[in-house]
Amino acid sequence: MSLQDRPAILNDKEFRYDSFKNGKVLFNKKKNHLPAMGWNSWNAFGSGNTEALTKDIADSIVRLGLDKLGYEYVILDDGCYKPERVDGFLANEEVKFPSGFRALADYIHGKGLKFGMYNDIGTNLCAGAAVGTCGHELDDAQTYINWGVDFIKVDNCYYLWDNATFSDAKNARYTYAPKIKSINVCGKDAGIDFCKKYSAVSDGEITGRGAEKTEDYVWNIGTFDGTGPDNTPYGEQGGELRFTVEAPSDGEYSLTVEYASAQEPGCGEWLQVACNDDVIYDDLLEATSDKDTFAESVKMSLKLKAGSNVIRLMNHRRQENTLSSYAALQEGFDKYAPDGDIILSICEWGKTQPQDWGYKVGDSWRILNDITFQVGADGDPGKGNWIADYTTSVTTQYSKAVIMDEYAGLDKGWNDPDMMMIGMNGLDETMCKTHMTMWSMMNSPLMLGLDLRRVEKGDWIYNIIANKEIIALNQDALGIQAKRVFTTVETESPSTDYIREMDRVDIIAKPLSDGSIAISFINVSDKDKCGDFAISAKDILDAIGSKMADRSVFENAQKYELIDLWSGEKTESNGSFCVKEIAACDNVTYRVIPVQ
Amino acid sequence: MMNYKLLFDKIHCSFGISLDEGKAMCIYDAQDCLDENAGIERRHAARIFHMVMSKACDISDIDDISQAGELLDLYDCRVCVNHIAQVYLRGIMKARLERIFDGRAFITAEEVECAIDGIVKIKSDVLSI
């Protein structure tokens, strides 16, 4: 079968789930990038971005001096390509981008800035153009190199191997295992044939997330879809059904599986079987007549050792397929520009739990669906929310990203809670200030999403996006995402528990390369808060001491100098850091410098 | 079947916007002009009608689209959520089934007539204020 007929065959175990934690990158992906900073066209102009607008934005970045503050990428999002390929290659939409992308890249590079573009791992872009990278990854990588692209954001619409946005819903066949009723293991003992049947319900053990036992079978074996809010990213996000099989002696055995399949979330057709960590089957099973009629699978051969063996029935293809597709593009970048260093922004909306694998090929990974669906247009700033349903608010994105610090780092990449909404309707100055603080403390990419032509030096939007002290937190060379060390909501583990309640104050802390730390007191709520919001130097040491540039300096300080990074006010502390009042949606952020 | 050519004609007839003007105003995307005889998915129709409202009729967006969240499939189309929400909340396009917008189904001639009538009415209400 060709690439277009089915997901990639995974001959290299580096693409497999079991290799996600080994720390190895693929195709020479370069690391040690700080979070990317720049401007992306989507929140500002949606599909209505044009060459003229993009040039105006590049001019504005320079006019405002934002380039000197680190904002370097100018990124064209969806809506810029010709709707179909030309002789198999990507091309510019001629009305909106008449000069072509190479000319636009040259213009942007001429300003001392860097040029970014957008595509999808599916067949089409989210806005519809049939120019997705699927099946064209190497050619497209070369095209982007030829165009002078420095950054590429890659979305997940129309993906062939998962039930992603605009994909065929039946693609769930690839990403969920069938319902499993039993397995049958056969072999020889002292020359005599034997078979033993193991019930999925009574003999099988479920691990990870999602898989469920019913009275007769186990189902929902796959990877939990992380696109929506209110779910923790921690723990094994893929469920497995495991059997402990006793073998009388070392040797060749056979395995069959009693299953029923469908093409829907929870019950698919693709099964992976591993025996003592060797994958022995990774393919579609023949479809059963319906999802309630069980059949026996093909016979699989496996080697067992005398004594206990673990047989795993699973389907990690949601993650493995998506990784393979992003990797194909990185393979192209490595092939055609091995010394190049194109930043790859993974945008599969957290669907496949990219915090597990994104570091292998990418520099950042979106953690949820979009932060706003009310994007702007020329003359319309669009709208963002502080608190709202689904993923569409500052606080929803923050609430997931803030517990994901352990997945981020210079040797990995960055959690991406989406482009910023500063300057959009619906968010006032206080909200935007805190939005900027949150994204900076969390080492999120700082992608502006507003029409910069309406910003002037010294106005409130400028003062937020150009706050050097706050930007310095994001771009600090130590590259450590802030950790939540306290929250007013009762919880067992503030640093890892997903908290749905927005009526709260969080305290997050971040070690910095000069031995100081940053602390933010964040009022997530839209109500003013009074109280003793306090944390001690010991609390901070317990939480982030191991990541500090010099723990002993902080630990042995006689006092601490505090600089409020929004007001500039300086105070001192003997080791207790406290805020008593925080206005609705506001934050107080200090750089805390240990003094000997 | 309602196709793009018929829709372009109807919009030209009702709002005086030619195809070229529509492209220049970003009412139409390049992909809308690939095959004039193709059917139009409802999500694309929602985009076009929303753009007609905002670019040609000065009908401003409804600020709070949260009520459109009653559509169970609203977020299936990330890039058209706002388009669908705006036409749905203004009554320009209705759900096909209970709480299902059905954005990938083709729009019918009746639905197009209804949508255009709706926009014309809102536009006249706006002008009369």
XYZ file of C-alpha atoms in Angstrom:
725
model
C 0.000 0.000 0.000
C 1.217 3.535 -0.645
C 1.646 6.216 1.965
C -1.736 7.626 1.060
C -3.571 4.374 1.761
C -2.668 3.815 5.362
C -0.588 5.160 8.223
C 3.169 4.812 7.971
C 4.720 1.485 8.857
C 6.872 2.072 11.910
C 10.061 0.184 11.218
C 12.049 2.465 13.483
C 11.173 2.022 17.129
C 12.162 5.638 17.778
C 8.705 6.589 16.490
C 6.963 4.306 18.937
C 5.208 5.147 22.168
C 7.756 3.175 24.160
C 10.485 5.564 22.968
C 8.675 8.766 23.887
C 10.525 9.091 27.161
C 14.030 8.339 25.879
C 14.920 11.989 25.275
C 16.140 11.406 21.722
C 15.223 13.804 18.928
C 14.516 12.757 15.347
C 16.163 13.915 12.135
C 18.734 16.100 13.808
C 16.148 18.401 15.321
C 18.091 21.191 16.960
C 17.315 22.170 20.521
C 18.173 24.917 23.001
C 15.839 27.508 21.503
C 14.202 29.972 23.829
C 10.462 30.493 23.269
C 9.798 32.088 19.887
C 8.639 35.709 19.856
C 6.899 37.495 17.040
C 3.602 38.213 15.355
C 1.157 35.782 13.765
C -1.542 36.934 11.377
C -4.401 34.732 12.585
C -5.837 36.556 15.600
C -5.380 39.890 13.836
C -6.699 39.187 10.360
C -7.902 35.574 10.143
C -7.923 34.360 6.561
C -8.004 37.979 5.391
C -4.300 38.622 5.794
C -2.518 40.066 2.756
C 0.971 40.877 1.583
C 0.320 44.581 2.125
C -0.914 44.043 5.651
C 2.023 41.779 6.451
C 4.516 44.370 5.229
C 2.742 47.020 7.304
C 3.065 44.805 10.352
C 6.769 44.193 9.714
C 7.219 47.961 9.365
C 5.303 48.478 12.617
C 7.464 45.988 14.501
C 10.524 47.985 13.520
C 8.834 51.383 14.054
C 7.867 50.375 17.582
C 11.280 48.891 18.297
C 9.704 45.542 19.115
C 12.429 43.806 17.118
C 14.955 45.104 19.634
C 12.911 43.488 22.403
C 12.992 40.045 20.818
C 9.902 39.982 18.590
C 11.531 38.610 15.456
C 9.144 36.282 13.601
C 6.459 37.531 11.198
C 4.223 34.568 10.491
C 1.594 34.097 7.821
C -1.164 31.867 9.134
C -3.940 30.217 7.114
C -5.376 31.858 4.022
C -2.264 32.722 2.051
C -1.891 29.856 -0.455
C -3.382 29.187 -3.837
C -6.217 26.735 -3.099
C -4.618 23.893 -5.044
C -1.060 22.835 -5.747
C 0.604 23.892 -8.988
C 2.440 20.981 -10.586
C 2.489 19.392 -7.167
C 4.000 22.385 -5.406
C 2.743 25.034 -3.021
C 2.030 28.462 -4.482
C 0.898 31.868 -3.270
C -2.664 33.139 -3.446
C -2.273 35.721 -6.173
C -4.806 38.329 -5.131
C -3.718 38.594 -1.515
C -0.006 37.831 -2.028
C 0.758 39.002 -5.572
C 4.550 39.157 -5.216
C 4.968 35.641 -3.910
C 6.443 34.378 -0.699
C 10.113 34.604 -1.605
C 9.711 38.323 -2.234
C 7.818 38.742 1.025
C 10.495 36.794 2.887
C 13.134 39.054 1.384
C 11.192 42.124 2.518
C 10.869 40.777 6.050
C 14.490 39.659 6.194
C 15.467 43.101 4.908
C 13.916 44.523 8.054
C 16.116 42.283 10.176
C 13.148 40.068 10.999
C 12.427 36.395 10.330
C 9.744 34.891 8.145
C 7.250 32.242 9.193
C 4.536 30.294 7.400
C 1.767 27.805 8.082
C 0.584 24.431 6.842
C -1.119 21.224 8.016
C -0.199 17.569 8.384
C -3.488 16.723 6.680
C -4.506 16.963 3.059
C -5.976 20.456 3.369
C -5.463 23.545 5.457
C -8.047 24.326 8.092
C -9.574 27.073 5.928
C -9.955 24.571 3.100
C -7.123 24.973 0.586
C -6.060 21.547 -0.683
C -2.372 22.104 -0.038
C -1.686 20.194 3.186
C 1.699 18.559 3.549
C 0.344 14.992 3.756
C 2.280 13.005 1.166
C 4.253 16.075 0.085
C 6.410 16.569 3.147
C 9.822 16.408 1.475
C 8.846 18.612 -1.454
C 7.203 21.113 0.841
C 10.218 21.211 3.150
C 12.368 22.075 0.156
C 9.892 24.721 -0.961
C 9.914 26.363 2.440
C 13.686 26.356 2.468
C 13.700 27.923 -0.986
C 11.278 30.596 0.177
C 13.542 31.493 3.093
C 11.200 30.323 5.808
C 12.587 30.454 9.349
C 9.530 29.200 11.218
C 6.654 26.905 10.332
C 3.420 26.386 12.235
C 1.808 23.090 11.282
C -1.843 22.406 12.020
C -3.826 19.134 12.161
C -6.909 19.621 9.968
C -8.032 17.054 7.397
C -5.623 14.520 8.855
C -5.952 11.103 7.264
C -4.924 8.953 10.220
C -7.042 10.301 13.059
C -10.508 11.729 13.513
C -9.193 15.302 13.663
C -11.000 18.472 12.568
C -12.530 18.010 9.093
C -11.153 14.479 8.931
C -13.380 11.541 8.196
C -14.866 10.559 11.562
C -14.286 6.947 10.573
C -10.557 7.543 10.867
C -11.079 6.539 14.487
C -10.535 3.062 13.052
C -6.809 3.796 13.065
C -6.575 5.234 16.558
C -8.671 2.888 18.688
C -8.240 -0.818 19.217
C -11.257 -3.072 18.730
C -13.260 -4.296 21.690
C -11.346 -7.205 23.200
C -13.082 -10.201 24.760
C -10.195 -12.621 25.220
C -6.846 -13.841 23.987
C -5.799 -17.378 23.324
C -2.156 -18.426 23.756
C -1.064 -21.751 22.296
C 2.216 -23.678 22.312
C 3.796 -26.944 23.275
C 4.642 -28.179 26.773
C 6.970 -31.163 26.879
C 5.980 -31.922 23.301
C 2.252 -31.773 24.038
C 0.086 -29.097 22.460
C -1.707 -26.799 24.843
C -3.824 -23.651 24.629
C -4.889 -21.271 27.333
C -7.597 -18.661 27.067
C -7.394 -15.441 29.032
C -10.504 -13.345 29.592
C -10.046 -9.606 29.008
C -12.378 -8.792 31.869
C -11.273 -11.263 34.514
C -7.629 -11.876 33.579
C -6.659 -8.623 31.916
C -5.289 -5.556 33.676
C -6.033 -2.087 32.414
C -3.271 0.504 32.590
C -3.210 4.174 31.694
C -6.192 6.286 30.799
C -9.377 5.557 28.939
C -9.730 1.806 28.566
C -12.787 0.384 30.329
C -14.089 -3.014 31.304
C -17.702 -3.961 30.679
C -19.261 -7.288 31.660
C -17.961 -8.996 28.527
C -15.139 -7.040 27.012
C -12.626 -4.210 27.279
C -12.990 -1.207 24.998
C -11.862 2.412 24.516
C -8.244 1.367 24.135
C -6.528 4.365 22.587
C -5.090 7.757 23.497
C -7.224 10.276 25.346
C -8.149 13.238 23.119
C -6.676 16.313 24.797
C -8.243 18.986 22.580
C -10.787 20.127 25.140
C -10.258 21.760 28.531
C -10.628 20.358 32.042
C -8.290 17.425 31.688
C -4.947 16.732 33.206
C -2.005 16.048 30.902
C -0.281 13.998 33.598
C -0.014 10.257 33.641
C -0.201 7.694 30.875
C -2.744 9.112 28.443
C -3.017 5.917 26.458
C -4.842 2.923 27.848
C -3.589 -0.637 27.499
C -4.944 -4.073 28.277
C -2.245 -6.288 29.727
C -2.126 -9.982 30.429
C 0.416 -11.879 32.462
C 0.977 -15.152 30.646
C 2.799 -18.073 32.234
C 4.839 -20.102 29.745
C 6.155 -23.548 30.627
C 9.324 -23.102 28.604
C 11.172 -20.762 26.261
C 9.882 -21.022 22.732
C 7.583 -20.059 19.899
C 3.918 -19.626 20.743
C 0.881 -18.322 18.925
C -1.669 -15.766 19.937
C -5.166 -15.023 18.697
C -7.441 -12.250 19.883
C -11.218 -12.386 20.183
C -12.406 -8.950 19.092
C -15.183 -6.857 17.612
C -14.391 -3.760 15.583
C -15.952 -0.537 14.361
C -14.822 2.828 13.041
C -15.741 5.128 15.888
C -14.108 6.657 18.963
C -13.739 3.934 21.569
C -13.894 1.056 19.119
C -11.586 0.951 16.125
C -9.934 -1.603 13.899
C -6.231 -1.099 14.530
C -4.511 -3.281 17.097
C -1.008 -3.230 18.453
C 0.248 -6.229 20.383
C 3.524 -6.315 22.259
C 5.078 -9.220 24.067
C 7.716 -8.394 26.647
C 8.067 -5.008 24.907
C 8.578 -6.417 21.382
C 5.802 -5.279 19.071
C 4.514 -8.410 17.316
C 1.472 -6.939 15.576
C 0.696 -3.392 14.450
C -2.018 -3.292 11.823
C -5.692 -3.252 10.991
C -7.628 -6.364 11.896
C -10.214 -7.611 9.495
C -13.437 -5.701 10.172
C -16.090 -7.685 12.035
C -19.636 -7.761 10.727
C -20.697 -5.287 13.398
C -19.323 -3.890 16.606
C -21.127 -6.475 18.775
C -20.180 -9.595 16.851
C -16.866 -10.989 18.025
C -14.421 -12.834 15.790
C -11.044 -14.490 16.133
C -8.043 -12.602 14.795
C -5.315 -13.864 12.553
C -2.773 -16.004 14.358
C 0.196 -13.999 15.624
C 3.455 -15.699 16.523
C 5.433 -14.669 19.543
C 8.368 -15.799 21.603
C 7.761 -16.427 25.274
C 10.271 -17.140 27.953
C 9.714 -19.682 30.652
C 7.740 -18.136 33.480
C 5.852 -14.830 33.434
C 5.440 -12.828 30.257
C 3.517 -9.623 29.704
C 1.345 -9.298 26.629
C 0.081 -5.796 25.895
C -2.915 -5.047 23.679
C -2.988 -1.369 22.775
C -3.298 1.311 20.147
C -0.856 4.203 20.479
C -1.204 5.117 16.832
C -2.909 8.471 17.542
C 0.385 9.676 18.959
C 2.675 7.643 16.728
C 0.927 8.593 13.486
C 0.939 12.271 14.342
C 4.575 12.192 15.399
C 5.437 10.412 12.134
C 3.699 13.081 10.082
C 5.468 15.965 11.806
C 8.709 14.021 11.620
C 8.344 13.662 7.851
C 8.502 17.430 7.511
C 11.498 17.623 9.839
C 13.113 14.887 7.767
C 12.788 17.167 4.754
C 14.287 20.131 6.564
C 17.176 17.965 7.679
C 17.637 16.502 4.219
C 17.653 19.761 2.282
C 19.182 22.084 4.872
C 21.059 19.995 7.438
C 22.728 23.085 8.841
C 19.470 24.999 8.938
C 17.374 25.518 12.007
C 13.742 26.084 11.115
C 11.521 26.460 14.161
C 8.674 23.926 14.062
C 5.527 24.925 15.922
C 3.332 21.861 16.425
C -0.334 22.789 16.338
C -2.383 19.643 16.803
C -4.311 21.338 19.654
C -3.200 18.947 22.384
C -5.251 16.204 20.746
C -2.522 13.574 20.769
C -0.876 14.600 24.041
C 2.128 16.210 22.318
C 3.777 16.947 25.640
C 4.854 13.296 25.452
C 6.511 13.368 22.020
C 6.618 16.922 20.637
C 10.209 17.517 21.720
C 11.440 14.935 19.213
C 10.634 17.089 16.190
C 9.241 20.392 17.411
C 10.045 23.524 19.344
C 6.618 24.036 20.883
C 3.268 22.305 20.940
C -0.200 23.676 21.324
C -1.880 22.307 24.421
C -5.575 22.911 23.570
C -7.945 24.022 20.841
C -7.881 27.728 19.914
C -7.792 30.560 22.454
C -10.385 32.471 20.430
C -12.632 31.768 17.485
C -13.616 35.419 17.079
C -10.531 36.475 15.194
C -10.166 39.950 13.769
C -10.033 41.447 10.310
C -8.613 44.658 8.893
C -10.424 47.282 10.987
C -11.814 44.767 13.487
C -9.655 43.684 16.451
C -11.653 40.525 17.026
C -12.611 39.374 20.485
C -11.010 37.466 23.316
C -12.310 36.390 26.690
C -10.847 36.277 30.162
C -13.131 33.461 31.301
C -15.325 31.533 28.886
C -16.586 28.122 27.937
C -14.415 25.587 26.212
C -10.834 26.592 25.375
C -11.603 30.152 24.345
C -10.189 32.222 27.158
C -6.944 33.345 28.722
C -7.747 31.490 31.923
C -8.646 28.160 30.311
C -5.393 28.059 28.396
C -3.442 29.202 31.449
C -5.074 26.619 33.708
C -3.683 23.768 31.659
C -0.320 25.274 30.722
C 0.475 26.240 34.308
C 0.716 22.606 35.396
C 2.796 21.519 32.409
C 6.173 22.902 33.448
C 7.760 19.488 33.766
C 7.233 18.914 30.029
C 9.071 22.095 29.011
C 12.726 23.028 28.813
C 15.582 23.978 26.554
C 16.259 20.326 25.793
C 12.579 19.739 24.971
C 10.564 22.741 23.834
C 7.639 24.767 25.083
C 4.007 24.373 25.977
C 2.004 26.648 23.698
C -1.277 28.021 25.071
C -1.847 29.725 21.697
C -1.189 33.190 20.351
C -1.760 36.119 22.645
C -4.964 38.154 22.537
C -3.549 41.410 23.840
C -5.299 44.241 21.995
C -8.418 42.296 21.103
C -11.843 43.447 22.266
C -13.060 41.806 25.424
C -9.798 42.110 27.342
C -9.051 45.275 29.300
C -5.646 46.626 30.227
C -5.456 44.703 33.500
C -6.354 41.420 31.815
C -3.782 42.017 29.094
C -1.094 42.767 31.668
C -1.778 39.498 33.433
C -2.033 37.651 30.115
C 1.469 38.902 29.268
C 2.740 37.899 32.710
C 1.241 34.419 32.483
C 2.656 33.670 29.045
C 6.063 35.046 30.006
C 6.282 33.149 33.274
C 5.176 29.943 31.552
C 7.847 30.234 28.835
C 5.102 30.159 26.228
C 5.866 31.440 22.757
C 5.076 35.164 22.725
C 3.136 35.589 19.514
C 1.381 38.912 19.180
C -1.975 38.703 17.461
C -3.081 42.263 16.947
C -2.918 44.874 14.213
C 0.266 46.644 15.253
C -0.512 49.616 13.020
C -2.811 50.899 15.771
C -0.147 50.714 18.486
C 1.953 53.731 19.410
C 4.998 53.879 21.650
C 3.835 54.665 25.163
C 0.215 53.614 24.793
C -1.130 50.952 27.126
C -0.814 48.106 24.655
C 2.776 49.060 23.878
C 3.600 49.329 27.566
C 2.422 45.761 28.063
C 3.962 44.040 25.064
C 7.197 46.028 25.421
C 7.747 45.493 29.153
C 11.406 44.469 29.041
C 11.420 43.065 32.555
C 8.502 40.766 31.836
C 9.898 39.694 28.459
C 13.183 38.917 30.217
C 11.379 36.283 32.297
C 10.255 34.528 29.144
C 13.619 34.797 27.460
C 15.761 33.994 30.487
C 18.683 31.795 29.494
C 17.980 29.202 32.183
C 14.837 28.243 30.261
C 12.691 26.998 33.128
C 8.914 27.336 33.025
C 7.327 28.688 36.213
C 5.798 26.195 38.596
C 2.589 26.785 40.521
C 3.562 26.553 44.151
C 0.322 27.686 45.771
C -3.334 28.166 44.945
C -6.237 29.273 47.078
C -8.313 26.336 45.863
C -7.887 23.335 48.102
C -5.854 20.780 46.205
C -3.385 18.020 46.936
C -0.741 19.102 44.468
C -0.839 22.707 43.222
C 1.913 22.031 40.709
C 0.166 19.190 38.898
C -3.561 19.223 39.691
C -5.823 20.573 36.968
C -8.094 23.146 38.601
C -11.382 24.036 36.920
C -12.401 26.650 39.482
C -11.401 30.072 38.173
C -12.323 31.913 41.371
C -8.835 31.655 42.763
C -5.421 33.211 43.274
C -2.338 31.302 42.133
C 1.277 31.880 43.091
C 3.783 30.736 40.490
C 7.564 30.853 40.763
C 10.334 30.674 38.195
C 14.101 30.365 38.667
C 16.266 32.730 36.633
C 19.791 32.444 35.322
C 21.303 35.142 37.553
C 20.289 33.331 40.728
C 17.196 35.410 41.312
C 13.677 34.108 40.900
C 10.385 35.552 39.690
C 7.155 35.203 41.643
C 3.726 36.058 40.261
C 0.610 36.381 42.364
C -2.138 35.870 39.808
C -5.776 36.639 40.432
C -7.389 34.253 37.975
C -10.803 35.383 39.157
C -12.762 38.304 37.731
C -13.420 39.517 41.286
C -11.135 41.578 43.529
C -9.366 39.436 46.115
C -8.219 40.224 49.646
C -6.330 37.894 51.962
C -2.902 36.739 52.984
C -1.568 35.367 49.736
C 1.845 34.341 50.984
C 4.708 32.045 50.284
C 8.007 31.563 52.067
C 11.529 31.170 50.753
C 11.405 27.591 52.037
C 8.232 26.860 50.045
C 9.976 28.172 46.958
C 13.094 26.136 47.607
C 11.001 22.998 48.081
C 9.242 23.600 44.778
C 11.944 24.859 42.451
C 15.177 24.693 44.443
C 16.542 21.860 42.358
C 16.146 23.968 39.227
C 17.710 27.141 40.557
C 20.930 28.479 39.073
C 22.451 28.457 42.564
C 20.244 27.039 45.260
C 22.654 27.801 48.096
C 22.748 31.511 47.328
C 18.978 31.692 47.535
C 18.847 29.428 50.566
C 21.449 31.340 52.547
C 20.362 34.848 51.689
C 20.093 37.234 54.630
C 17.312 39.110 52.927
C 15.694 39.470 49.541
C 15.276 42.499 47.344
C 11.965 42.596 45.524
C 11.363 44.520 42.312
C 7.756 44.837 41.158
C 8.093 44.239 37.423
C 5.000 46.241 36.515
C 5.369 49.246 38.826
C 9.152 49.252 39.263
C 8.729 49.647 43.021
C 11.481 48.110 45.164
C 10.957 46.531 48.590
C 12.744 44.061 50.842
C 11.752 40.824 52.506
C 13.284 38.547 55.100
C 11.962 35.455 53.388
C 8.193 35.775 53.358
C 6.571 36.996 50.176
C 3.048 38.231 50.625
C 0.356 40.148 48.770
C -2.818 41.174 50.553
C -4.957 42.602 47.768
C -5.143 41.841 44.090
C -7.668 43.471 41.801
C -9.824 41.300 39.568
C -7.772 39.646 36.809
C -4.637 41.422 37.983
C -1.208 40.165 38.933
C 1.685 41.213 41.103
C 4.996 40.011 39.768
C 8.339 40.356 41.522
C 11.883 39.602 40.645
C 13.286 38.355 43.953
C 17.018 38.878 44.345
C 18.808 37.110 47.204
C 21.104 39.416 49.143
C 24.004 37.959 51.173
C -28.423 21.865 -6.520
C -27.210 25.185 -5.267
C -23.727 25.794 -6.583
C -21.182 28.593 -6.318
C -22.166 30.194 -9.609
C -25.784 30.493 -8.542
C -24.695 31.868 -5.180
C -22.395 34.448 -6.795
C -25.286 35.492 -9.056
C -27.697 35.789 -6.170
C -25.281 37.863 -4.128
C -24.583 40.060 -7.140
C -28.281 40.479 -7.711
C -29.166 41.179 -4.078
C -26.176 43.215 -2.939
C -24.580 44.465 -6.159
C -21.274 42.699 -5.492
C -19.596 41.147 -8.510
C -17.337 38.138 -8.216
C -14.201 40.239 -8.624
C -15.418 42.781 -6.117
C -16.254 39.945 -3.726
C -12.731 38.566 -4.038
C -11.203 41.982 -3.486
C -13.406 42.490 -0.410
C -12.388 39.069 0.941
C -16.018 37.929 0.782
C -14.897 35.071 -1.417
C -11.811 32.975 -0.884
C -9.793 31.682 -3.809
C -11.092 28.197 -3.075
C -14.671 29.391 -3.706
C -13.757 30.003 -7.332
C -12.153 26.657 -8.126
C -15.302 25.012 -9.438
C -18.339 27.199 -9.925
C -20.553 24.172 -10.442
C -19.646 22.552 -7.133
C -22.072 22.379 -4.259
C -21.409 24.643 -1.290
C -20.881 23.215 2.139
C -22.936 25.003 4.754
C -19.831 26.069 6.683
C -18.489 27.813 3.571
C -21.886 29.393 2.954
C -21.841 30.618 6.560
C -18.467 32.257 5.924
C -19.635 33.931 2.749
C -22.864 35.208 4.308
C -21.000 36.462 7.356
C -18.561 38.314 5.124
C -21.413 39.787 3.093
C -22.985 41.021 6.327
C -19.824 42.595 7.687
C -18.057 43.775 4.518
C -20.976 44.805 2.343
C -23.841 45.573 4.712
C -22.169 47.139 7.758
C -23.843 44.620 10.012
C -21.576 44.338 13.003
C -20.799 41.071 14.725
C -22.745 39.910 17.728
C -20.234 40.301 20.518
C -21.222 37.411 22.744
C -21.440 34.226 20.747
C -21.690 31.922 23.734
C -25.327 31.078 22.951
C -24.188 29.471 19.719
C -22.476 26.946 21.950
C -25.818 25.131 22.005
C -24.805 23.790 18.590
C -23.167 20.497 19.398
C -20.961 20.629 16.327
C -19.973 24.297 16.596
C -16.339 23.580 17.415
C -15.949 20.924 14.729
C -14.900 23.689 12.376
C -12.237 25.743 14.120
C -11.887 28.344 11.410
C -15.595 28.856 10.895
C -16.848 28.932 14.477
C -17.439 32.667 14.388
C -18.973 32.616 10.908
C -21.415 29.902 11.933
C -22.132 31.582 15.260
C -22.895 34.925 13.610
C -25.258 33.585 10.952
C -26.889 31.237 13.444
C -27.452 33.833 16.149
C -28.844 36.299 13.603
C -31.205 33.674 12.236
C -29.578 33.773 8.798
C -28.891 30.052 8.853
C -30.602 27.598 11.166
C -29.538 24.282 12.620
C -30.392 21.375 10.323
C -31.206 18.917 13.054
C -31.760 19.560 16.709
C -28.643 21.444 17.856
C -26.621 20.281 14.835
C -25.514 22.882 12.310
C -24.236 20.224 9.921
C -21.542 22.385 8.390
C -20.275 19.791 5.942
C -23.647 19.224 4.304
C -24.470 21.154 1.145
C -26.647 24.203 1.430
C -29.965 24.108 -0.434
C -31.432 26.760 -2.708
C -34.153 27.357 -0.134
C -31.620 27.939 2.598
C -29.760 30.410 0.381
C -32.964 32.327 -0.356
C -33.776 32.406 3.329
C -30.296 33.609 4.238
C -30.237 36.365 1.649
C -33.720 37.544 2.658
C -32.546 37.591 6.248
C -29.479 39.674 5.464
C -31.498 42.111 3.366
C -33.945 42.551 6.234
C -31.233 43.135 8.834
C -29.484 45.537 6.478
C -32.680 47.551 6.014
C -33.178 47.585 9.793
C -29.615 48.873 10.213
C -30.146 51.575 7.595
C -33.390 52.679 9.158
C -31.790 53.281 12.563
